[in-house]
Coordinates of C-alpha atoms in Angstrom, one line a residue:
X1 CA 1.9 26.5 -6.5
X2 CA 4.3 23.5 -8.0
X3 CA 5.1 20.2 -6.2
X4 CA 7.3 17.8 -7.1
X5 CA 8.7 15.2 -5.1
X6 CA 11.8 14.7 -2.9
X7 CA 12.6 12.0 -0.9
X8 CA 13.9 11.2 2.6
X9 CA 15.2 7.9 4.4
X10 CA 13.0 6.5 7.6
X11 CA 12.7 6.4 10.1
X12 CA 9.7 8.9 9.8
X13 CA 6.7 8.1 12.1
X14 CA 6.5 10.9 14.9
X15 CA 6.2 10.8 18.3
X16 CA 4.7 14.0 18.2
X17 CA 0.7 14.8 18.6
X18 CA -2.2 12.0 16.4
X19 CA -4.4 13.7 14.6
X20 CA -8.1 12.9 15.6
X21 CA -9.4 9.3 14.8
X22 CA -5.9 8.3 14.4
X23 CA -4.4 5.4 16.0
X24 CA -1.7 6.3 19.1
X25 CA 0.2 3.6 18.5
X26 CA 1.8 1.5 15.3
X27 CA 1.2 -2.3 16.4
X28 CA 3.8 -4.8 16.5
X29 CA 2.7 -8.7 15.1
X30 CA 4.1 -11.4 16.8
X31 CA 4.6 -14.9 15.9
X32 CA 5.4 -18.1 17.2
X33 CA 5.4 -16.8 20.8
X34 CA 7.3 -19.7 22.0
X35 CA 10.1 -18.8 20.5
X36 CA 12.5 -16.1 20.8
X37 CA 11.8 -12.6 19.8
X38 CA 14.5 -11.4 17.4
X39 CA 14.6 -7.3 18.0
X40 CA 15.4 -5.7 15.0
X41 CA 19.1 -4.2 14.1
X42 CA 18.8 -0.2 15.3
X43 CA 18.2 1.9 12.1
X44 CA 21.0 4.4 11.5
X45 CA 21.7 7.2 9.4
X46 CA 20.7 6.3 6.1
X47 CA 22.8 7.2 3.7
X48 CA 22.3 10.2 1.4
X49 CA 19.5 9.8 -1.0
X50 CA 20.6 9.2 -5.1
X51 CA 18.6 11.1 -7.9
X52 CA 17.8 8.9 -10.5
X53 CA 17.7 10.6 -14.3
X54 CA 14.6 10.3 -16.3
X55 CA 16.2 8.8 -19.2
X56 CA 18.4 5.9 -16.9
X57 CA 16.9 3.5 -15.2
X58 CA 20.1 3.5 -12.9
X59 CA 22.7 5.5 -11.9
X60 CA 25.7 5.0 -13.9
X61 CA 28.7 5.9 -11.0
X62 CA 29.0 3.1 -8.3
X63 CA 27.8 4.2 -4.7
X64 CA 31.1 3.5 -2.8
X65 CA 29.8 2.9 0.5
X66 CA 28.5 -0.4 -0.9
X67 CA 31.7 -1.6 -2.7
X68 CA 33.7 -4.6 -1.0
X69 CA 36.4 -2.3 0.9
X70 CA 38.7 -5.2 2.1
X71 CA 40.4 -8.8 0.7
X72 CA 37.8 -10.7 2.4
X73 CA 34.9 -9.1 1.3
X74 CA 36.4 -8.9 -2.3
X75 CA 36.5 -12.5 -2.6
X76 CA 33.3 -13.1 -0.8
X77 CA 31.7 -11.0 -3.0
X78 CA 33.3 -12.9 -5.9
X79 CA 32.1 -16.2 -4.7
X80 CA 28.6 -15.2 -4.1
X81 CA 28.2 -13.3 -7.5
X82 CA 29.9 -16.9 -9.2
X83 CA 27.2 -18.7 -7.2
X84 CA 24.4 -16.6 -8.5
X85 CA 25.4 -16.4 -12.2
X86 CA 26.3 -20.0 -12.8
X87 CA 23.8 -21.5 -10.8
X88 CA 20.5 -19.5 -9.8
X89 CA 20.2 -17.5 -12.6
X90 CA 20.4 -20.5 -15.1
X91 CA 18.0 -22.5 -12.4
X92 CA 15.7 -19.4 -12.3
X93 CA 15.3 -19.7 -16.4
X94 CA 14.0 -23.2 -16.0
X95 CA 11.8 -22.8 -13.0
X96 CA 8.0 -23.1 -14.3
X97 CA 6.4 -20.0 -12.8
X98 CA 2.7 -19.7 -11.7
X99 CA 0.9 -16.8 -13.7
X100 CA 0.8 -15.1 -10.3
X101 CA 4.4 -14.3 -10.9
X102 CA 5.0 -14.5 -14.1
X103 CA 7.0 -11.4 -15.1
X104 CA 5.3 -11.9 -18.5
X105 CA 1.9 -11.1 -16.9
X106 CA 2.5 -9.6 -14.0
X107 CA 4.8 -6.5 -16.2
X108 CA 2.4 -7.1 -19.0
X109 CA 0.6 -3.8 -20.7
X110 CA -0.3 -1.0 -18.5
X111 CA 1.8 -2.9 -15.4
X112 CA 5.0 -2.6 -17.1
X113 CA 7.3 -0.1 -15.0
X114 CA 8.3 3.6 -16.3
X115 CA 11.1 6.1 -15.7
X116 CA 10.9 8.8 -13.8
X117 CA 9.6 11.9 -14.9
X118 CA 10.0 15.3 -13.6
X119 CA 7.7 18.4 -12.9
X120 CA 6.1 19.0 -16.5
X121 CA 3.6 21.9 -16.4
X122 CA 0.5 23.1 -18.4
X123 CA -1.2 19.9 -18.5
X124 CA -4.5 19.8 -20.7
X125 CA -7.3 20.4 -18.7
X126 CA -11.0 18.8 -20.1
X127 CA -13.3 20.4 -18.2
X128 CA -12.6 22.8 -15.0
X129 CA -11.1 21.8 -11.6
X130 CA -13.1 22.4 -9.0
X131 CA -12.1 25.5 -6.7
X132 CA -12.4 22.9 -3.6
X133 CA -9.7 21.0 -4.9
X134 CA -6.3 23.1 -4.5
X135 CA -3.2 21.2 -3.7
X136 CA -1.5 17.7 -5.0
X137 CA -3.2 14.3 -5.6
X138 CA -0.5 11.6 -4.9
X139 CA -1.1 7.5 -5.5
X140 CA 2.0 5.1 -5.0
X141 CA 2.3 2.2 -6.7
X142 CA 5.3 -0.8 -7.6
X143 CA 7.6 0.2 -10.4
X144 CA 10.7 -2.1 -10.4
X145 CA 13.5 -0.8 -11.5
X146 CA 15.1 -4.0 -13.0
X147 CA 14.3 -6.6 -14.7
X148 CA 13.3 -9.0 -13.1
X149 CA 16.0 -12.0 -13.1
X150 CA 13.3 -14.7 -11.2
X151 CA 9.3 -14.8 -10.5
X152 CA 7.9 -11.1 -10.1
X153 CA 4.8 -10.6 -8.3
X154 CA 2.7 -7.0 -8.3
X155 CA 3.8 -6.5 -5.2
X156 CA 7.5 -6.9 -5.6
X157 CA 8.2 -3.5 -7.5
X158 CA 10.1 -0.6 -6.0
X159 CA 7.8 2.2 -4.5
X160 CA 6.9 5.3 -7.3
X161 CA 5.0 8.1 -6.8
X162 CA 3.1 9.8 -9.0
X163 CA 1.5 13.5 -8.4
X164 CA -0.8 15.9 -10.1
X165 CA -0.7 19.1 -8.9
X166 CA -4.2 21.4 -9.0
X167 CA -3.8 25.2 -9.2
X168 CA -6.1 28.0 -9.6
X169 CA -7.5 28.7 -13.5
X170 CA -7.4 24.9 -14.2
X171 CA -4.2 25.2 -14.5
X172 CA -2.2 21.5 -13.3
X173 CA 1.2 19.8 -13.2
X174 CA 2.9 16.1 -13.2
X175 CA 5.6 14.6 -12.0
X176 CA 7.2 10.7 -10.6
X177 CA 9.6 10.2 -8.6
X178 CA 10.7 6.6 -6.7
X179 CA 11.0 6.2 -3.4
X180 CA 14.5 6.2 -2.0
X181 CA 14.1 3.1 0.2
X182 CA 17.5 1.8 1.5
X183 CA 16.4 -1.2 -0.6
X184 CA 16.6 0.7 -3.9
X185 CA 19.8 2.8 -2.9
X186 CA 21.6 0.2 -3.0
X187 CA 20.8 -1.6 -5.8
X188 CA 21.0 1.1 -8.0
X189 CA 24.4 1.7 -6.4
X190 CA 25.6 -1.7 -7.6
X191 CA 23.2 -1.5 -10.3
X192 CA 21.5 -5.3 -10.2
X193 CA 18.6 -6.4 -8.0
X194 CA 20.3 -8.1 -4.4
X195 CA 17.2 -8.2 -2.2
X196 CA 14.8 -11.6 -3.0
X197 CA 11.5 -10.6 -3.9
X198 CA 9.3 -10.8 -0.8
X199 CA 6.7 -13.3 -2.9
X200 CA 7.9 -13.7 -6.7
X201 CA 11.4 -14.9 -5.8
X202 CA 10.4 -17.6 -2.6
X203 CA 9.2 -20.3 -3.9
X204 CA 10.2 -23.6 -3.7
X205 CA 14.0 -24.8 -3.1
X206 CA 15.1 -21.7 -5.0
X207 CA 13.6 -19.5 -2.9
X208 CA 16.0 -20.6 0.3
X209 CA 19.1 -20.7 -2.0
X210 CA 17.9 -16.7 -2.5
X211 CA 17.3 -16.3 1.5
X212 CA 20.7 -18.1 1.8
X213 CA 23.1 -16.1 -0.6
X214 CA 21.3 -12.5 0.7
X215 CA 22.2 -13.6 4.2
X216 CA 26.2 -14.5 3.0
X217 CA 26.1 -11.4 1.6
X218 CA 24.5 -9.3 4.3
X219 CA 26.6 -11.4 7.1
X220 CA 30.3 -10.1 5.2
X221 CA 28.4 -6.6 5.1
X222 CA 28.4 -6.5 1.1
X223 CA 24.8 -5.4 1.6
X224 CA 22.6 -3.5 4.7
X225 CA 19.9 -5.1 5.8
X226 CA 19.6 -3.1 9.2
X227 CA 18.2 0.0 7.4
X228 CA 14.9 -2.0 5.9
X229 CA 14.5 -4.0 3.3
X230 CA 11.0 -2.6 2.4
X231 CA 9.7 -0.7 -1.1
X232 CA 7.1 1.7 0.4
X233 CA 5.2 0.7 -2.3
X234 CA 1.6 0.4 -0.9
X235 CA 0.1 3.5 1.0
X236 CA 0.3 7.1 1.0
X237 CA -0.7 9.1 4.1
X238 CA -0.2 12.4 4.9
X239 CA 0.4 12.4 8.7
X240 CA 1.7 15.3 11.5
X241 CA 2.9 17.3 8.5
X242 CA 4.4 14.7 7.1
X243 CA 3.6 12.4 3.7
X244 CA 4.5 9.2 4.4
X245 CA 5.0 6.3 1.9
X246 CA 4.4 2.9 3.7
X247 CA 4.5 -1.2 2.8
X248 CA 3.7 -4.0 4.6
X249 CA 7.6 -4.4 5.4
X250 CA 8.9 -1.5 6.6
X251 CA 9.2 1.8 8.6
X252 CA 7.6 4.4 6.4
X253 CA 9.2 7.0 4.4
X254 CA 9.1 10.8 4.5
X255 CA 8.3 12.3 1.4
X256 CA 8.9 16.1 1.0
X257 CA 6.9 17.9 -1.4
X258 CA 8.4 21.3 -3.1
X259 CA 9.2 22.9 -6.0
X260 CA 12.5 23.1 -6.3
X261 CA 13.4 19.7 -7.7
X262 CA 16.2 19.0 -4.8
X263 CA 16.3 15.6 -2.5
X264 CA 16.8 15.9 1.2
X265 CA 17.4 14.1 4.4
X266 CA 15.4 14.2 7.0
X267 CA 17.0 12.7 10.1
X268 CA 14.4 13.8 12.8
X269 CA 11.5 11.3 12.8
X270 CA 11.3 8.9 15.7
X271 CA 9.2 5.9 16.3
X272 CA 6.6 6.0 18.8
X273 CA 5.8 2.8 21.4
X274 CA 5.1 -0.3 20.0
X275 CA 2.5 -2.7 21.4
X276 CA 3.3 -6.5 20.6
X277 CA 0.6 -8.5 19.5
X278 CA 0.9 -12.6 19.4
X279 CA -0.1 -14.4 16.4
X280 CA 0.4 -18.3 16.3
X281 CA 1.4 -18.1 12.7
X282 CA 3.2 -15.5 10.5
X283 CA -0.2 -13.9 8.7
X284 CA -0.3 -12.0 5.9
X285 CA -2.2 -7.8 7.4
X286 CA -1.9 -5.7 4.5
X287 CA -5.1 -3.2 6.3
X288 CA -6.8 -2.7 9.9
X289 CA -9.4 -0.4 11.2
X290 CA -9.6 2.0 14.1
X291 CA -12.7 3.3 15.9
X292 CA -13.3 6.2 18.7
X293 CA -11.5 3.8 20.8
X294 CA -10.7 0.9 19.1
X295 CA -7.6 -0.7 17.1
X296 CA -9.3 -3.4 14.5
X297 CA -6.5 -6.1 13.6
X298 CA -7.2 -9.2 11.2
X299 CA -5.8 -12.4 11.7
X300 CA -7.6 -14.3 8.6
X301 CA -5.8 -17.6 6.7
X302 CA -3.5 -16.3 4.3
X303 CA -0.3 -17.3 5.9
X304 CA 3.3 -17.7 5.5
X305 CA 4.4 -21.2 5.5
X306 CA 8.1 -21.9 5.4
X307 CA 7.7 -25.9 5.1
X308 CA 5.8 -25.0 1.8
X309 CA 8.9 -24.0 0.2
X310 CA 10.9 -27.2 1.5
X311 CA 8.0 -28.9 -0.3
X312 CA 9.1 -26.6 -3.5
X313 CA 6.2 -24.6 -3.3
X314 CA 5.0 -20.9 -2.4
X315 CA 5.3 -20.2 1.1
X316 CA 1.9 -17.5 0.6
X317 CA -0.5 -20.1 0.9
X318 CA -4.4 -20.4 2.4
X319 CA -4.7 -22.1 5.6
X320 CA -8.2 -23.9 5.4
X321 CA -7.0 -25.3 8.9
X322 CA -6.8 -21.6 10.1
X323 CA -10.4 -19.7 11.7
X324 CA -10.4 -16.3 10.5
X325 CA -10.6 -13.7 13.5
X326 CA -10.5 -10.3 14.4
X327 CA -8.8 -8.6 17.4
X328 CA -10.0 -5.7 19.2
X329 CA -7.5 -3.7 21.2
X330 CA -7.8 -0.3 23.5
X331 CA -5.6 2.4 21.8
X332 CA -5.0 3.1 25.6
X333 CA -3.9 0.0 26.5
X334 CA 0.2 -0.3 26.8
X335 CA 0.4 -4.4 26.0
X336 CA -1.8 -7.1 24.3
X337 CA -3.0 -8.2 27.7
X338 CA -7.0 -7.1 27.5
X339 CA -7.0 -8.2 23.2
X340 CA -10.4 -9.4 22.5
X341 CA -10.6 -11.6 19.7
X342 CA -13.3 -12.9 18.0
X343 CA -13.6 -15.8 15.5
X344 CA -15.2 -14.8 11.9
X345 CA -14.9 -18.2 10.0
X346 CA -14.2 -17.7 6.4
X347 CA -13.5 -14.5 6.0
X348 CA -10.7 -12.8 4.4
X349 CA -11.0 -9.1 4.1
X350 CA -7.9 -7.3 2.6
X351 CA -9.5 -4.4 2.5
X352 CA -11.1 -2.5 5.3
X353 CA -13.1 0.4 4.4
X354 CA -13.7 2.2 8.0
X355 CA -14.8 0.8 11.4
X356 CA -16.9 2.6 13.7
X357 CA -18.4 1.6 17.3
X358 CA -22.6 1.2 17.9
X359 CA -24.4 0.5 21.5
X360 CA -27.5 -2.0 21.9
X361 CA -30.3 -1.4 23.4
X362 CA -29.1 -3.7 26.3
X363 CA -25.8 -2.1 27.0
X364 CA -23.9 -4.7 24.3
X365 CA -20.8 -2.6 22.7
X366 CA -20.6 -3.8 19.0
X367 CA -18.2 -3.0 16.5
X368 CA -19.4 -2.9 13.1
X369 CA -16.7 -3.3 10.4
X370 CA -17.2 -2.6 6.5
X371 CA -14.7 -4.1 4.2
X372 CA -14.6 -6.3 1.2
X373 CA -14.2 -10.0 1.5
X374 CA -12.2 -11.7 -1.0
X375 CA -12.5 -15.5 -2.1
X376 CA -10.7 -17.2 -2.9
X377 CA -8.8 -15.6 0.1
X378 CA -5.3 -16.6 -1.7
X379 CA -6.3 -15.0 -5.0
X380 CA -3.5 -12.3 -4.9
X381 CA -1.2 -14.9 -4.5
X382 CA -1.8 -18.2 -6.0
X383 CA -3.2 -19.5 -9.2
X384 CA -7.3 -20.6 -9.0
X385 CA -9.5 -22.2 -10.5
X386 CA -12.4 -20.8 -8.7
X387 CA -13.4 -17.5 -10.1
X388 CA -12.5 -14.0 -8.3
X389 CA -15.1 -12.7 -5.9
X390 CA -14.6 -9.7 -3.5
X391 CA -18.3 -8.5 -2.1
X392 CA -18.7 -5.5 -0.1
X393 CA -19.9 -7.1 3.0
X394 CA -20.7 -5.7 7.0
X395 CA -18.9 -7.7 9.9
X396 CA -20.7 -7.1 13.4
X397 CA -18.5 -8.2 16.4
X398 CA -20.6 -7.9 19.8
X399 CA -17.6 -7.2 22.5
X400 CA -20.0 -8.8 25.1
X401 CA -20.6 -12.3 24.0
X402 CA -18.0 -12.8 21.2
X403 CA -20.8 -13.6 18.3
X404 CA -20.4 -12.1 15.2
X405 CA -22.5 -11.4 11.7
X406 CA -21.7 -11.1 8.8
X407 CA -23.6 -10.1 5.5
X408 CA -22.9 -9.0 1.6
X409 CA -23.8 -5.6 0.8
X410 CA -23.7 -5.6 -2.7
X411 CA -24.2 -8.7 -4.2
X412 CA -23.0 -9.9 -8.0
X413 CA -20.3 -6.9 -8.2
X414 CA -16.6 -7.2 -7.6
X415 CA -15.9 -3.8 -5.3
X416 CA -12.5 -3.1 -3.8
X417 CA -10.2 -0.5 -2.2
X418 CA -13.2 1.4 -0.7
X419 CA -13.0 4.4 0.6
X420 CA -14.9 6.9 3.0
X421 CA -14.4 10.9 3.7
X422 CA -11.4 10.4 5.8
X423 CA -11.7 13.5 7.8
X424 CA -14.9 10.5 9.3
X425 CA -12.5 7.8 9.4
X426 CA -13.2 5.8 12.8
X427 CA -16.9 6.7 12.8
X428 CA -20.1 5.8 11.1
X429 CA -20.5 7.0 7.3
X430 CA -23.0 6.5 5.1
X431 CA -21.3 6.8 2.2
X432 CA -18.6 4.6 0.3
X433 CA -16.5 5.0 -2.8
X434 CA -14.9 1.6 -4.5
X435 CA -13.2 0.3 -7.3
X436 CA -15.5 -2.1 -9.6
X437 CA -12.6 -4.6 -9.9
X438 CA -13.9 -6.1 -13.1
X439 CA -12.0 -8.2 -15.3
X440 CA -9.8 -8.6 -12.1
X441 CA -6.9 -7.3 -11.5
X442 CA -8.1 -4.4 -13.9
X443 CA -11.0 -1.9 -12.7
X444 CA -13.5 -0.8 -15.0
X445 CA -15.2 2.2 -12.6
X446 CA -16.4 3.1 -9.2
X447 CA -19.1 2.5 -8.0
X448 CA -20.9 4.9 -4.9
X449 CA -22.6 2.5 -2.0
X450 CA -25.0 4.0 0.5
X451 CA -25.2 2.0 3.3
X452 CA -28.5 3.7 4.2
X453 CA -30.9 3.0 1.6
X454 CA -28.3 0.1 0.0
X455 CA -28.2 2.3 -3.2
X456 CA -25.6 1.7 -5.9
X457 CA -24.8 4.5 -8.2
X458 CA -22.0 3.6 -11.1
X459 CA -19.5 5.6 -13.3
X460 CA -18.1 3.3 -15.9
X461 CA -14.7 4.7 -17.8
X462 CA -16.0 2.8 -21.1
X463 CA -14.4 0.3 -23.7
X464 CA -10.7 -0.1 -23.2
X465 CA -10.4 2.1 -19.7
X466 CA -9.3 1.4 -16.7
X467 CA -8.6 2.9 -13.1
X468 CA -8.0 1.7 -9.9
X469 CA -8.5 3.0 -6.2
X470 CA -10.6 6.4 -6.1
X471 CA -10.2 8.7 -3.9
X472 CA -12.7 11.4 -1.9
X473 CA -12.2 14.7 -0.9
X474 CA -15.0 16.6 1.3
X475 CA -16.0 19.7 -0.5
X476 CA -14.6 22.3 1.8
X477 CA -18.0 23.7 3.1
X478 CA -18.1 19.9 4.4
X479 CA -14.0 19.9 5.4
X480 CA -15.3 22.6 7.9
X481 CA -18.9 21.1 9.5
X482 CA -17.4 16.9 9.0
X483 CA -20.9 16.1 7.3
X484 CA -21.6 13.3 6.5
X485 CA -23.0 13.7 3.2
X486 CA -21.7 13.2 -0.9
X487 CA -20.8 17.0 -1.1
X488 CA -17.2 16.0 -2.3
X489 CA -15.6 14.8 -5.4
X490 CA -14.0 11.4 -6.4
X491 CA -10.7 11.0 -8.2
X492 CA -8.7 8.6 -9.7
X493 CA -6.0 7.5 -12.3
X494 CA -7.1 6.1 -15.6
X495 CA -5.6 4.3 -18.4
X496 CA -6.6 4.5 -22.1
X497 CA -5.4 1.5 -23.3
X498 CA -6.5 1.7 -26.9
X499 CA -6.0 5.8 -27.1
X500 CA -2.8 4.9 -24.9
X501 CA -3.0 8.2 -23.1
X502 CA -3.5 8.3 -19.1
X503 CA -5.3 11.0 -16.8
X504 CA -6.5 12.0 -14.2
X505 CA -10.3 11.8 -13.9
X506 CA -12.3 14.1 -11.2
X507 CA -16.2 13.4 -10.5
X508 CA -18.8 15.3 -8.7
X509 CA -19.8 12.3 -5.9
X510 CA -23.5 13.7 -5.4
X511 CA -24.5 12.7 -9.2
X512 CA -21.3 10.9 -10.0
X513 CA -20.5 12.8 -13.1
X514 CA -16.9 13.8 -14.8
X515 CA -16.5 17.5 -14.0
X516 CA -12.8 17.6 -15.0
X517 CA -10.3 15.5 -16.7
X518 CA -6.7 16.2 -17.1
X519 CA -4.1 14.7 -19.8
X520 CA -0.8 13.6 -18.3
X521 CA 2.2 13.8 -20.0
X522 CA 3.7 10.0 -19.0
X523 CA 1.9 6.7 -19.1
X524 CA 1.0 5.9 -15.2
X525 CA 0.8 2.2 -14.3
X526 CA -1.9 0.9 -12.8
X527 CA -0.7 1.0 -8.9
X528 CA -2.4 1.0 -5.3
X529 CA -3.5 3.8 -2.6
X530 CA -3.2 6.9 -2.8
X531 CA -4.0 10.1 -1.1
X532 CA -4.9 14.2 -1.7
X533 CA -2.8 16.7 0.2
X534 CA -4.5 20.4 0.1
X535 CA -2.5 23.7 -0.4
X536 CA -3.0 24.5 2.6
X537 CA -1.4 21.4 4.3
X538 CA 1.6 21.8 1.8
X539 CA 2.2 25.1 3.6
X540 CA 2.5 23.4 7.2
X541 CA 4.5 20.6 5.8
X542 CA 7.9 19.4 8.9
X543 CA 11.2 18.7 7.1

């Protein structure tokens, strides 16, 4: 079996049957309630997707569809490019940049963007694979295809995938591939950058004259807007048949995985219901958490705050003004009308591990939530001076009388991006499987917390290595009882910066020793989720 990866346009989430412990509805956020509720421009056919070469960064031929096609739009698009060449460009040069989104940090080393690469075969294999573990590990991560011509933050790059495929007789492949986002069709149609950076390009006075000239250009139709403006950088899921790539920003993204090295469309996803939920404030949600019967949504104090760029500054700020909450909502319930929310001061969790529902004694419903609380909460975002802290902690809401607790797990230890055996997502685990995110942003290993006895068991990648998110797959006698036990193995990227090699590292979770490790052929950034898909769910895969 050989995957590679091939690319569709959303929208993709499906209106067809949730898998158990799965959410029944995506969640719409709200803000400013006051005002009125701009609906979104209908997504239409996108257009047809655009393989990129491995050696070319862009395409060379000019995507006609995106080409000024009249008089007017000719000289609009004339004025605008003046506008940006003589005078935001040369303003951008000068504009003193926070190391936050500096492009000379944040593309520095082992975050610097590659080229795609396609389907190379008979990887060295250290080691053997474990039978269990038949079918295509997949993480996504930023990758921007140009240069940057402003600020650049981690989050700004376009969406890449990268896959290692696990066959029979150790035998493995590799291959990346970006995401055709509208976003990225089009500027590799025109070949330049046209859409503002969601956080390294708005800041400050600069940032509006961005907003403003995309807008000119989106009002005279020189650029689409209407089909999403997203990267699907972020998250990986494989969902109703379906791998989706997903960001913050946008609808996801279907991602077909075959072997023939082809792209194709797939026009028949459909978005299901949405449920609006009211925030005061624009608030930056990059997770939630779902129970048996619960929907988990934070509303903590890193906020968007246009004002802060009028001021000339970044409009990602923390809002020490703002009580951090959390909002509990039926997946049953068809509107934000029974919401519970309740206030968790000080907390900022951008991660959320799992979520799962416990009953008192006296007939209180409490929802216990396991994440990793970050301070300062702004971090990601903004230049400190405080040092980085993200603790493994245990949020208890009680549904009854709106209290809350809250206490570290680990203490003195930076973990992030935890996971837990997904087939147990929604309900209690014992087990969880995080990134030691030290020296920040860089991980040196994972770290294996049981939440029963408190235990912390540590695989460090040694001098000069680096990971980032693992991941955990059930061993399949587990995938077929859903125990709740370590009988699985972790895996994860890793980077060899002073053997400047990368691969891809497999433990055994019960003793948290290497069992296999296997050398890829093309240097993999570090980047974010990711996800396994087994061979038998490539089988059932919907085009």
């Amino acid at each position: 079996m050989t995957v590679s990866l091939h690319f569709t346009n959303p929208p993709a989430t499906s209106n067809l049957k949730n898998p158990t412990h799965q959410p029944l509805f995506p969640t719409k956020i709200l803000t400013n309630p006051s005002k009125k509720v701009l609906t979104p421009p209908k997504i239409t056919t996108p257009p047809p997707p655009l393989l990129l070469p491995p050696s070319q960064p862009q395409p060379i031929e000019p995507h006609h569809e995106f080409l000024p096609k009249n008089p007017f739009q000719k000289l609009a698009a004339s004025f605008l490019d003046f506008i940006e060449t003589s005078l935001l460009l040369p303003l951008g040069k000068d504009q003193k940049l926070s190391k936050t989104v500096d492009p000379t940090v944040q593309l520095a080393g082992n975050f610097a963007p590659v080229h795609e690469c396609p389907v190379q075969h008979g990887l060295k294999v250290e080691g053997h694979i474990p039978t269990s573990l038949r079918g295509v590990y997949l993480r996504n991560g930023a990758n921007p295809m140009f240069s940057p011509s402003g600020g650049h933050h981690l989050f700004d790059g376009d969406g890449m995938i990268h896959a290692v495929t696990l066959e029979s007789n150790d035998k493995a492949s590799y291959s990346c591939r970006y995401t055709r986002t509208s976003r990225l069709v089009q500027e590799a149609a025109l070949g330049r950058p046209i859409f503002p950076k969601p956080i390294g390009e708005l800041h400050g006075h600069l940032g509006l004259a961005r907003l403003a000239l995309f807008s000119a250009r989106a009002g005279t139709g020189l650029v689409d807007g209407s089909r999403g403006v997203g990267v699907a950088n972020a998250g990986l899921v494989y969902f109703n048949g379906r791998l989706l790539a997903m960001s913050e920003d946008d609808l996801p993204y279907h991602v077909k995985m075959n072997g023939d090295g082809d792209l194709e469309n797939d026009r028949t996803g459909k978005k299901s219901r949405d449920v609006e939920v009211t925030l005061q404030q624009p608030t930056m949600i990059h997770d939630f958490a779902i129970t048996e019967n619960y929907v988990i949504l934070p509303d903590h104090q890193v906020v968007f705050k246009l004002s802060e760029m009028i001021r000339g500054k970044s409009p990602v700020i923390h809002d020490k003004n703002k009580v951090s909450r959390f909002g509990i909502l039926s997946k049953n319930d068809m509107d934000e009308s029974n919401i519970h929310w309740i206030e968790v001061p000080n907390c900022f969790c951008f991660h959320l591990c799992n979520a799962w529902e416990e009953d008192y004694d006296n007939g209180d419903k409490i929802i216990v939530i396991i994440g990793s609380c970050m301070n300062p909460p702004d971090s990601i975002f903004n230049d400190n001076d405080d040092p980085f802290q993200s603790e493994l902690s245990e949020i208890r809401l009680n549904l009854r009388t709106g209290k809350y607790s809250r206490r570290v797990i680990v203490e003195d230890m930076n973990l992030e991006v935890g996971q837990v055996n997904m087939q147990l997502l929604g309900q209690k685990t014992r087990f969880i499987y995080l990134a030691i995110a030290e020296p920040w942003p860089k991980c040196s290993g994972i770290a294996k917390v049981d939440l029963q006895t408190g235990q912390v068991n540590k695989f460090m990648y040694g001098t000069g290595r680096f990971g980032g998110e693992p991941f955990y797959v059930p061993a399949k006698e587990s995938m077929n009882t859903l125990k709740d036990n370590d009988d699985g193995f972790i895996m994860g990227f890793v980077r060899d910066e002073e053997r400047v090699c990368s691969e891809l590292l497999i433990l055994k979770a019960s003793n948290m020793m290497q069992v296999a490790s296997i050398r890829l052929p093309a240097r993999v950034p570090y980047g974010f989720h990711g996800t396994f898909v087994s061979a038998e769910d490539l089988k059932e895969q919907r085009f």
